Short mmCIF file of C-alpha atoms and ligand atoms in Angstrom, two decimals:
data_model
loop_
_atom_site.label_atom_id
_atom_site.label_comp_id
_atom_site.label_asym_id
_atom_site.label_seq_id
_atom_site.Cartn_x
_atom_site.Cartn_y
_atom_site.Cartn_z
CA MET A 185 29.97 -64.09 -12.85
CA VAL A 186 29.87 -64.79 -9.14
CA THR A 187 27.48 -67.71 -9.55
CA GLU A 188 29.78 -69.46 -12.06
CA HIS A 189 32.62 -69.09 -9.65
CA ILE A 190 30.63 -70.69 -6.86
CA LYS A 191 29.49 -73.56 -9.05
CA GLN A 192 33.06 -74.75 -9.37
CA ARG A 193 33.69 -75.20 -5.69
CA THR A 194 30.39 -76.23 -4.13
CA PRO A 195 28.45 -79.46 -4.64
CA VAL A 196 26.38 -79.02 -7.79
CA LEU A 197 23.34 -80.69 -6.27
CA SER A 198 22.83 -78.38 -3.32
CA LEU A 199 23.45 -75.27 -5.39
CA GLN A 200 21.00 -76.47 -8.01
CA ALA A 201 18.49 -77.16 -5.24
CA VAL A 202 18.85 -73.56 -4.08
CA TRP A 203 18.30 -72.23 -7.59
CA ASP A 204 15.25 -74.47 -7.97
CA ALA A 205 13.85 -73.25 -4.65
CA LEU A 206 14.43 -69.62 -5.62
CA ALA A 207 12.58 -70.25 -8.88
CA GLN A 208 9.52 -70.94 -6.69
CA VAL A 209 9.56 -67.42 -5.25
CA HIS A 210 7.42 -65.07 -7.31
CA ASP A 211 6.94 -61.36 -7.60
CA PRO A 212 3.44 -60.69 -6.20
CA GLU A 213 2.87 -58.02 -8.86
CA LEU A 214 3.89 -60.39 -11.68
CA PRO A 215 2.90 -63.81 -10.34
CA ASP A 216 4.13 -65.73 -13.39
CA LEU A 217 7.68 -64.51 -12.99
CA SER A 218 10.11 -65.79 -10.39
CA ILE A 219 12.86 -63.75 -8.83
CA VAL A 220 15.28 -65.83 -10.91
CA ASP A 221 13.48 -64.78 -14.12
CA LEU A 222 13.73 -61.16 -12.95
CA GLY A 223 17.45 -61.43 -12.30
CA MET A 224 17.04 -60.46 -8.65
CA VAL A 225 19.47 -63.07 -7.30
CA SER A 226 23.02 -61.74 -7.27
CA GLU A 227 24.85 -64.24 -5.11
CA ILE A 228 24.37 -67.66 -3.54
CA LYS A 229 26.77 -69.14 -1.02
CA VAL A 230 26.26 -72.69 0.15
CA ASN A 231 28.41 -74.06 2.94
CA ASP A 232 27.33 -77.42 4.34
CA ASN A 233 24.06 -76.69 6.09
CA ARG A 234 24.33 -72.93 5.75
CA VAL A 235 23.11 -70.83 2.86
CA GLN A 236 23.40 -67.15 2.14
CA VAL A 237 21.51 -65.46 -0.70
CA LYS A 238 21.75 -61.88 -1.90
CA ILE A 239 18.69 -60.29 -3.45
CA ILE A 240 18.78 -57.13 -5.58
CA PRO A 241 15.66 -55.04 -5.05
CA THR A 242 14.11 -53.79 -8.31
CA TYR A 243 12.49 -50.39 -7.79
CA THR A 244 13.51 -48.78 -4.49
CA ALA A 245 9.87 -48.18 -3.59
CA CYS A 246 8.69 -51.62 -4.71
CA PRO A 247 6.39 -52.77 -1.91
CA ALA A 248 7.13 -56.44 -2.65
CA THR A 249 10.81 -56.49 -1.68
CA ALA A 250 10.33 -57.26 2.03
CA LEU A 251 7.78 -59.99 1.25
CA ILE A 252 10.12 -61.53 -1.33
CA GLN A 253 12.93 -61.69 1.25
CA LEU A 254 10.62 -63.50 3.69
CA ASN A 255 9.50 -65.94 1.01
CA VAL A 256 13.08 -66.68 -0.01
CA ALA A 257 13.99 -67.48 3.60
CA GLU A 258 10.98 -69.75 3.92
CA GLN A 259 11.80 -71.66 0.71
CA LEU A 260 15.40 -72.18 1.80
CA ARG A 261 14.43 -73.37 5.26
CA GLY A 262 12.12 -75.81 3.51
CA LEU A 263 15.18 -77.35 1.86
CA GLY A 264 16.54 -78.23 5.28
CA PHE A 265 19.29 -75.68 5.73
CA ALA A 266 20.05 -75.04 9.39
CA GLU A 267 21.14 -71.46 8.81
CA VAL A 268 19.51 -69.24 6.22
CA GLU A 269 20.60 -65.70 5.55
CA VAL A 270 18.85 -63.47 3.02
CA LEU A 271 20.63 -60.20 2.40
CA ARG A 272 19.63 -57.16 0.41
CA ASP A 273 22.30 -56.37 -2.18
CA SER A 274 22.45 -52.59 -2.06
CA GLN A 275 25.61 -52.28 -4.14
CA THR A 276 24.41 -53.82 -7.40
CA PRO A 277 21.88 -51.63 -9.18
CA TRP A 278 19.09 -53.70 -10.66
CA SER A 279 18.49 -53.28 -14.38
CA SER A 280 15.75 -54.63 -16.61
CA ASN A 281 18.61 -56.03 -18.72
CA ARG A 282 18.89 -58.68 -15.99
CA ILE A 283 15.53 -60.25 -16.92
CA SER A 284 16.18 -63.67 -18.45
CA GLU A 285 15.01 -64.94 -21.85
CA SER A 286 12.41 -67.12 -20.15
CA GLY A 287 11.31 -64.10 -18.10
CA ARG A 288 10.85 -62.09 -21.30
CA LYS A 289 8.75 -64.86 -22.83
CA LYS A 290 6.56 -64.97 -19.73
CA LEU A 291 6.03 -61.20 -19.86
CA GLN A 292 5.08 -61.45 -23.52
CA ALA A 293 2.58 -64.23 -22.67
CA LEU A 294 1.04 -61.97 -20.00
CA GLY A 295 0.40 -59.34 -22.68
CA LEU A 296 3.09 -57.15 -21.18
CA ALA A 297 5.76 -56.12 -23.69
CA PRO A 298 9.23 -57.06 -22.42
CA PRO A 299 11.74 -54.27 -21.82
CA PRO A 300 14.21 -53.53 -24.62
CA GLN A 301 17.81 -54.60 -24.08
CA PHE A 302 19.87 -51.42 -24.03
CA ASP A 303 23.43 -50.27 -23.68
CA SER A 304 23.38 -48.07 -20.64
CA PRO A 305 22.19 -45.48 -20.22
CA TRP A 306 18.85 -45.82 -21.96
CA THR A 307 17.49 -42.80 -23.80
CA GLU A 308 14.15 -41.26 -24.68
CA GLN A 309 14.41 -43.07 -28.00
CA THR A 310 14.65 -46.41 -26.18
CA LEU A 311 11.33 -45.59 -24.53
CA GLY A 312 9.52 -44.78 -27.75
CA GLN A 313 10.34 -48.05 -29.52
CA ALA A 314 8.01 -50.84 -28.42
CA THR A 315 6.52 -53.90 -30.09
CA CYS A 316 2.83 -54.53 -29.50
CA PRO A 317 2.45 -57.80 -27.51
CA PHE A 318 -0.99 -58.38 -29.08
CA CYS A 319 -0.36 -58.02 -32.83
CA GLY A 320 3.43 -57.73 -33.11
CA SER A 321 3.35 -54.32 -34.79
CA ASN A 322 6.22 -51.90 -34.30
CA ASP A 323 4.00 -49.01 -35.31
CA THR A 324 3.46 -47.86 -31.73
CA HIS A 325 4.05 -44.77 -29.64
CA LEU A 326 4.62 -44.02 -25.98
CA HIS A 327 1.36 -43.00 -24.33
CA SER A 328 2.47 -42.49 -20.72
CA LEU A 329 5.72 -42.99 -18.81
CA PHE A 330 3.79 -44.48 -15.91
CA GLY A 331 1.38 -47.40 -15.66
CA THR A 332 -0.47 -49.57 -13.19
CA THR A 333 2.71 -50.46 -11.28
CA LEU A 334 6.05 -48.65 -10.98
CA CYS A 335 7.68 -50.92 -13.54
CA ARG A 336 5.22 -50.32 -16.40
CA SER A 337 4.73 -47.68 -19.09
CA THR A 338 1.70 -47.37 -21.37
CA HIS A 339 1.87 -47.46 -25.20
CA PHE A 340 -0.55 -47.18 -28.08
CA CYS A 341 -0.49 -49.55 -31.04
CA THR A 342 -1.53 -48.08 -34.37
CA GLY A 343 -1.57 -51.61 -35.84
CA CYS A 344 -4.43 -52.97 -33.74
CA GLY A 345 -5.68 -49.77 -32.12
CA GLN A 346 -5.09 -50.95 -28.56
CA LEU A 347 -3.31 -49.59 -25.54
CA PHE A 348 -0.74 -51.95 -24.09
CA GLU A 349 1.72 -51.92 -21.23
CA ARG A 350 5.42 -52.52 -21.31
CA PHE A 351 7.88 -53.44 -18.61
CA LYS A 352 10.01 -50.28 -18.53
CA PRO A 353 13.70 -50.24 -19.27
CA LEU A 354 15.54 -49.42 -16.05
CA MET B 175 25.25 -32.97 13.97
CA ASN B 176 27.43 -35.12 11.74
CA PRO B 177 27.76 -33.39 8.32
CA THR B 178 26.68 -36.49 6.39
CA VAL B 179 23.68 -36.94 8.67
CA GLU B 180 22.67 -33.35 7.99
CA LEU B 181 22.96 -33.89 4.22
CA ILE B 182 20.96 -37.14 4.23
CA THR B 183 18.30 -35.72 6.55
CA LYS B 184 17.52 -32.77 4.29
CA MET B 185 17.44 -34.98 1.20
CA ALA B 186 15.13 -37.48 2.89
CA ASP B 187 12.85 -34.75 4.26
CA ASP B 188 12.58 -33.11 0.82
CA ALA B 189 11.67 -36.45 -0.75
CA LEU B 190 9.15 -37.31 1.98
CA ILE B 191 7.36 -33.97 1.83
CA ILE B 192 7.21 -33.57 -1.95
CA GLY B 193 6.15 -37.22 -2.16
CA HIS B 194 3.30 -36.49 0.20
CA ARG B 195 2.29 -33.42 -1.83
CA HIS B 196 2.31 -35.47 -5.04
CA SER B 197 0.18 -38.12 -3.37
CA GLU B 198 -2.50 -35.52 -2.68
CA TRP B 199 -3.34 -35.64 -6.40
CA THR B 200 -4.30 -39.31 -6.19
CA GLY B 201 -7.85 -39.55 -7.45
CA LEU B 202 -7.90 -35.85 -8.33
CA GLY B 203 -5.46 -35.60 -11.23
CA PRO B 204 -6.58 -33.57 -14.25
CA ILE B 205 -6.47 -36.66 -16.48
CA LEU B 206 -6.11 -40.34 -15.62
CA GLU B 207 -2.52 -40.56 -16.93
CA GLU B 208 -1.44 -37.64 -14.76
CA ASP B 209 -3.21 -39.06 -11.75
CA ILE B 210 -1.23 -42.29 -12.21
CA ALA B 211 2.03 -40.46 -12.92
CA MET B 212 1.78 -38.31 -9.78
CA ALA B 213 0.83 -41.32 -7.65
CA SER B 214 3.76 -43.32 -9.06
CA MET B 215 6.25 -40.52 -8.47
CA ALA B 216 4.87 -40.06 -4.96
CA GLN B 217 5.51 -43.75 -4.31
CA ASP B 218 9.07 -43.42 -5.64
CA LYS B 219 9.83 -40.31 -3.58
CA ILE B 220 8.51 -41.78 -0.35
CA GLY B 221 10.46 -44.98 -1.09
CA HIS B 222 13.60 -42.88 -1.53
CA ALA B 223 12.93 -41.10 1.76
CA LEU B 224 12.58 -44.48 3.48
CA ALA B 225 15.86 -45.68 1.96
CA LEU B 226 17.63 -42.51 3.13
CA TYR B 227 16.22 -42.72 6.68
CA THR B 228 17.36 -46.35 6.67
CA LEU B 229 20.90 -45.22 5.77
CA LEU B 230 20.80 -42.95 8.83
CA GLN B 231 19.59 -45.82 10.98
CA GLU B 232 22.15 -48.34 9.70
CA HIS B 233 25.25 -46.15 9.49
CA PHE B 234 24.68 -43.43 12.09
CA ALA B 235 22.53 -45.15 14.73
CA GLY B 236 19.59 -42.94 13.72
CA PRO B 237 16.02 -43.51 14.91
CA ASP B 238 13.84 -45.94 12.98
CA PRO B 239 12.42 -44.48 9.74
CA ASP B 240 8.83 -44.29 11.05
CA THR B 241 9.98 -42.13 13.93
CA MET B 242 11.84 -39.88 11.52
CA ALA B 243 8.80 -39.52 9.27
CA PHE B 244 5.97 -39.34 11.80
CA SER B 245 7.24 -38.30 15.21
CA ARG B 246 9.48 -35.28 14.74
CA LYS B 247 8.57 -31.68 15.37
CA PRO B 248 8.63 -29.27 12.40
CA ALA B 249 11.81 -27.65 13.77
CA ASP B 250 13.59 -31.01 13.42
CA PHE B 251 12.78 -31.21 9.70
CA ARG B 252 15.31 -29.89 7.18
CA CYS B 253 13.15 -29.77 4.04
CA CYS B 254 13.11 -26.62 1.90
CA HIS B 255 10.06 -24.35 1.68
CA LEU B 256 9.49 -25.22 -1.99
CA VAL B 257 8.29 -28.73 -1.16
CA GLU B 258 6.08 -27.59 1.74
CA HIS B 259 3.85 -25.29 -0.27
CA PRO B 260 0.38 -26.61 -1.05
CA ASN B 261 -0.11 -28.02 -4.53
CA GLY B 262 -2.22 -25.10 -5.75
CA ASP B 263 -3.33 -25.68 -9.31
CA TYR B 264 -1.69 -28.23 -11.53
CA ASP B 265 0.50 -25.53 -13.10
CA PHE B 266 2.29 -24.88 -9.79
CA THR B 267 2.56 -28.61 -9.06
CA LEU B 268 4.15 -29.23 -12.45
CA MET B 269 6.55 -26.30 -12.32
CA ARG B 270 7.67 -27.26 -8.81
CA HIS B 271 8.10 -30.86 -9.95
CA PHE B 272 10.28 -29.65 -12.86
CA LEU B 273 12.45 -27.31 -10.75
CA PHE B 274 12.81 -29.70 -7.83
CA ASP B 275 13.42 -32.88 -9.80
CA HIS B 276 16.18 -31.41 -11.95
CA ALA B 277 17.97 -30.32 -8.77
CA GLU B 278 17.42 -33.71 -7.16
CA TRP B 279 18.65 -35.54 -10.25
CA LEU B 280 21.83 -33.41 -10.45
CA ARG B 281 22.45 -33.81 -6.72
CA TYR B 282 22.37 -37.59 -7.08
CA GLN B 283 24.60 -37.42 -10.16
CA MET B 284 27.16 -35.59 -8.00
CA LEU B 285 26.69 -38.09 -5.19
CA ARG B 286 27.56 -41.04 -7.44
CA GLN B 287 31.15 -39.99 -6.69
CA SER B 288 30.57 -39.52 -2.97
CA SER B 289 33.29 -40.78 -0.63
CA PHE B 290 30.47 -42.07 1.58
CA ALA B 291 30.12 -45.36 -0.29
CA PRO B 292 26.55 -46.29 0.79
CA MET B 293 25.38 -42.96 -0.62
CA ALA B 294 27.29 -43.48 -3.86
CA HIS B 295 25.66 -46.91 -4.25
CA PHE B 296 22.24 -45.50 -3.54
CA ALA B 297 22.71 -42.61 -5.97
CA ASN B 298 23.76 -45.11 -8.59
CA ARG B 299 20.80 -47.37 -8.10
CA ILE B 300 18.08 -44.71 -8.19
CA SER B 301 19.37 -42.79 -11.21
CA GLY B 302 17.16 -44.72 -13.62
CA GLU B 303 14.07 -44.16 -11.49
CA LEU B 304 14.69 -40.43 -11.26
CA LYS B 305 15.21 -40.18 -14.99
CA TYR B 306 11.53 -41.04 -15.47
CA HIS B 307 10.57 -38.15 -13.19
CA ILE B 308 12.68 -35.69 -15.19
CA LEU B 309 11.31 -36.97 -18.48
CA HIS B 310 7.77 -36.65 -17.20
CA ALA B 311 8.32 -33.03 -16.15
CA ASN B 312 10.09 -32.10 -19.38
CA THR B 313 7.53 -33.73 -21.65
CA LEU B 314 4.49 -32.21 -20.00
CA LEU B 315 5.93 -28.73 -19.63
CA GLN B 316 6.99 -28.70 -23.25
CA ARG B 317 3.51 -29.72 -24.38
CA LEU B 318 1.74 -27.19 -22.21
CA ALA B 319 4.17 -24.42 -23.11
CA ARG B 320 3.17 -24.94 -26.72
CA GLY B 321 -0.47 -25.58 -25.89
CA SER B 322 -2.38 -22.31 -25.72
CA GLU B 323 -1.91 -18.74 -24.64
CA GLU B 324 -3.60 -19.63 -21.36
CA SER B 325 -1.46 -22.69 -20.59
CA HIS B 326 1.69 -20.70 -21.36
CA ALA B 327 0.64 -17.75 -19.20
CA ARG B 328 -0.33 -20.00 -16.29
CA LEU B 329 3.00 -21.79 -16.37
CA GLN B 330 4.88 -18.49 -16.54
CA ALA B 331 3.00 -17.32 -13.45
CA ALA B 332 3.79 -20.63 -11.72
CA LEU B 333 7.46 -20.21 -12.64
CA ASN B 334 7.48 -16.71 -11.16
CA ASP B 335 6.03 -18.09 -7.92
CA ALA B 336 8.11 -21.26 -7.68
CA PHE B 337 11.50 -19.94 -8.77
CA PRO B 338 12.32 -17.83 -5.66
CA LEU B 339 11.22 -20.77 -3.49
CA ALA B 340 13.49 -23.09 -5.50
CA MET B 341 16.47 -21.03 -4.29
CA GLY B 342 15.77 -22.62 -0.90
CA ILE B 343 16.84 -26.01 -2.27
CA PHE B 344 20.39 -24.64 -2.36
CA GLU B 345 20.39 -22.83 0.99
CA PRO B 346 23.86 -23.59 2.32
CA GLY B 347 23.98 -25.95 5.25
CA PRO B 348 26.25 -25.54 8.27
CA TYR B 349 28.79 -28.11 6.97
CA GLU B 350 29.42 -27.15 3.34
CA GLN B 351 33.21 -27.06 3.81
CA GLU B 352 33.42 -30.34 5.70
CA LEU B 353 31.26 -32.14 3.15
CA ALA B 354 33.31 -30.84 0.24
CA GLY B 355 36.62 -31.37 2.03
CA THR B 356 35.90 -35.01 2.81
CA GLY B 357 34.52 -35.69 -0.66
CA VAL B 358 31.05 -36.56 0.58
CA PHE B 359 29.29 -33.84 -1.43
CA ALA B 360 30.74 -31.00 -3.52
CA GLY B 361 28.28 -28.41 -2.22
CA GLU B 362 25.09 -26.44 -2.79
CA GLU B 363 26.71 -23.60 -4.73
CA ILE B 364 28.07 -25.94 -7.40
CA LEU B 365 24.74 -27.74 -7.54
CA LYS B 366 22.84 -24.47 -7.91
CA ASN B 367 24.96 -23.36 -10.85
CA ARG B 368 24.66 -26.71 -12.62
CA TRP B 369 20.92 -26.71 -12.01
CA PHE B 370 20.48 -23.23 -13.45
CA LEU B 371 22.31 -24.19 -16.64
CA GLU B 372 20.07 -27.23 -16.95
CA VAL B 373 16.68 -25.60 -16.33
CA GLU B 374 17.37 -22.22 -17.93
CA HIS B 375 17.98 -23.44 -21.46
CA ARG B 376 14.90 -25.66 -21.36
CA LEU B 377 12.64 -22.92 -20.04
CA LEU B 378 13.98 -20.45 -22.60
CA SER B 379 13.42 -22.90 -25.44
CA TRP B 380 9.79 -23.20 -24.34
CA GLY B 381 9.40 -19.41 -24.51
CA PHE B 382 9.41 -18.62 -20.79
CA GLN B 383 11.01 -15.61 -19.10
CA VAL B 384 13.48 -17.02 -16.62
CA PRO B 385 13.96 -15.14 -13.34
CA ALA B 386 17.56 -14.37 -12.41
CA LEU B 387 19.47 -16.62 -10.07
CA SER B 388 19.65 -14.97 -6.68
CA ASP B 389 21.02 -15.42 -3.21
CA ALA B 390 18.02 -13.55 -1.88
CA PRO B 391 16.96 -15.72 1.03
CA ALA B 392 13.29 -15.67 -0.03
CA GLY B 393 12.94 -19.43 0.06
CA TRP B 394 15.54 -19.95 2.80
CA GLY B 395 15.11 -21.18 6.34
CA GLY B 396 14.07 -24.80 5.81
CA ARG B 397 17.61 -26.15 6.11
CA LYS B 398 17.85 -24.55 9.56
CA GLY B 399 14.49 -25.82 10.79
CA TYR B 400 12.44 -22.66 10.10
CA HIS B 401 9.41 -23.64 8.07
CA THR B 402 6.35 -22.21 6.39
CA GLU B 403 2.95 -22.40 8.07
CA PHE B 404 2.11 -25.22 5.63
CA LEU B 405 4.41 -27.85 7.14
CA GLN B 406 2.68 -28.48 10.48
CA PRO B 407 -0.76 -29.30 8.96
CA LEU B 408 0.92 -31.60 6.45
CA LEU B 409 2.80 -33.46 9.22
CA ASP B 410 -0.42 -33.74 11.22
CA GLU B 411 -2.19 -35.31 8.28
CA MET B 412 0.70 -37.67 7.55
CA ALA B 413 0.78 -38.89 11.15
CA ALA B 414 -2.98 -39.08 11.68
CA VAL B 415 -3.16 -42.86 11.28
CA ILE B 416 -0.10 -43.73 13.36
CA ARG B 417 -1.25 -41.38 16.15
CA SER B 418 -4.69 -42.95 16.24
CA GLN B 419 -3.15 -46.41 16.88
CA PRO B 420 0.35 -45.83 18.27
CA GLU B 421 0.65 -49.45 19.47
CA ALA B 422 -0.39 -51.08 16.22
CA SER B 423 2.18 -53.12 14.34
CA TRP B 424 2.18 -52.79 10.53
ZN1 LIG C 28 -1.10 -54.07 -31.77
#
């Protein structure tokens, strides 16, 4: 883990301050989740009054990525860093497996079923198995591969007779 | 032209144009789920085109992506004829989506090993997104193939129309040897054969008659800048907003 490595050789306080600031940057399509919850931060480098952060975009066509980069820069400048650099990490593919436990709980609370953890690559079977966020039933089936945003699929719950959305495995 | 630039340009142009065609179903899809699916895939494809034009800009001093998308003449585009054709009925749209997306998926699978590292990274990161497109095409075609006599017959007719055009995806470019020799991309011929294996067994299992693979240049020309009469009107429509306010900042 890159972040662990950094923790050992930079002052804990400033690094923690950066993490805390990043936890204030939200995905406009999922306002309850921060980019830290979504696992979009791949690297933080703090060096005196300079900070460099690498952000992994989720879906390539996600319209929020540019806005998120701007908001990250603004948060970090707010901490008082003289030099702020926000880079797009194009080498690390984002995966829904990167969403944190707290992120999964927040999705669940939004009525959006969290993505299943999977050993890559995910399969059609992975897609079919979903737990209803409303009643907890596993008696559900995939209704549509696409939903109201790129990251959601639609499912039907036989338990409570409702359609629900799930954050797709990616 | 640099061989890698030629490769990326045709991939980006294919994605841009088929993305635009998909987007034409927005609000008109046969059922709500399909409307949303086509709109979502359109968004993905256009996002992929943007990412590819950005690769050209960052690594080969290419023009900015908006210029690539909105300000080139048809002869500068390298998309294949398959993606230019109007949507027609949903049967043609679906069959084209199936034939094109399997080829696109396999192309990116090959490119995961590309010696041009930014392309290998990009291929790696969009694999999961493209898998949803393939699954969508497979699932719907399978259902409709087993639906009724009419749905089967309409898809067979769409296959007969789209298949010769799909050969244009694999029209060899001017730099096949250089691209293979430098390990950037193994080549259209290899891709075509892999693609045929992949689509043929699926189509057969759904009870379709599969046309033979051919080198007949029916769908050829796009990779050399010769296009169908459908491209110009599509480009005009795409650029209508930017042309009305060329100075506007977005
Ligand atoms: Zn339920």
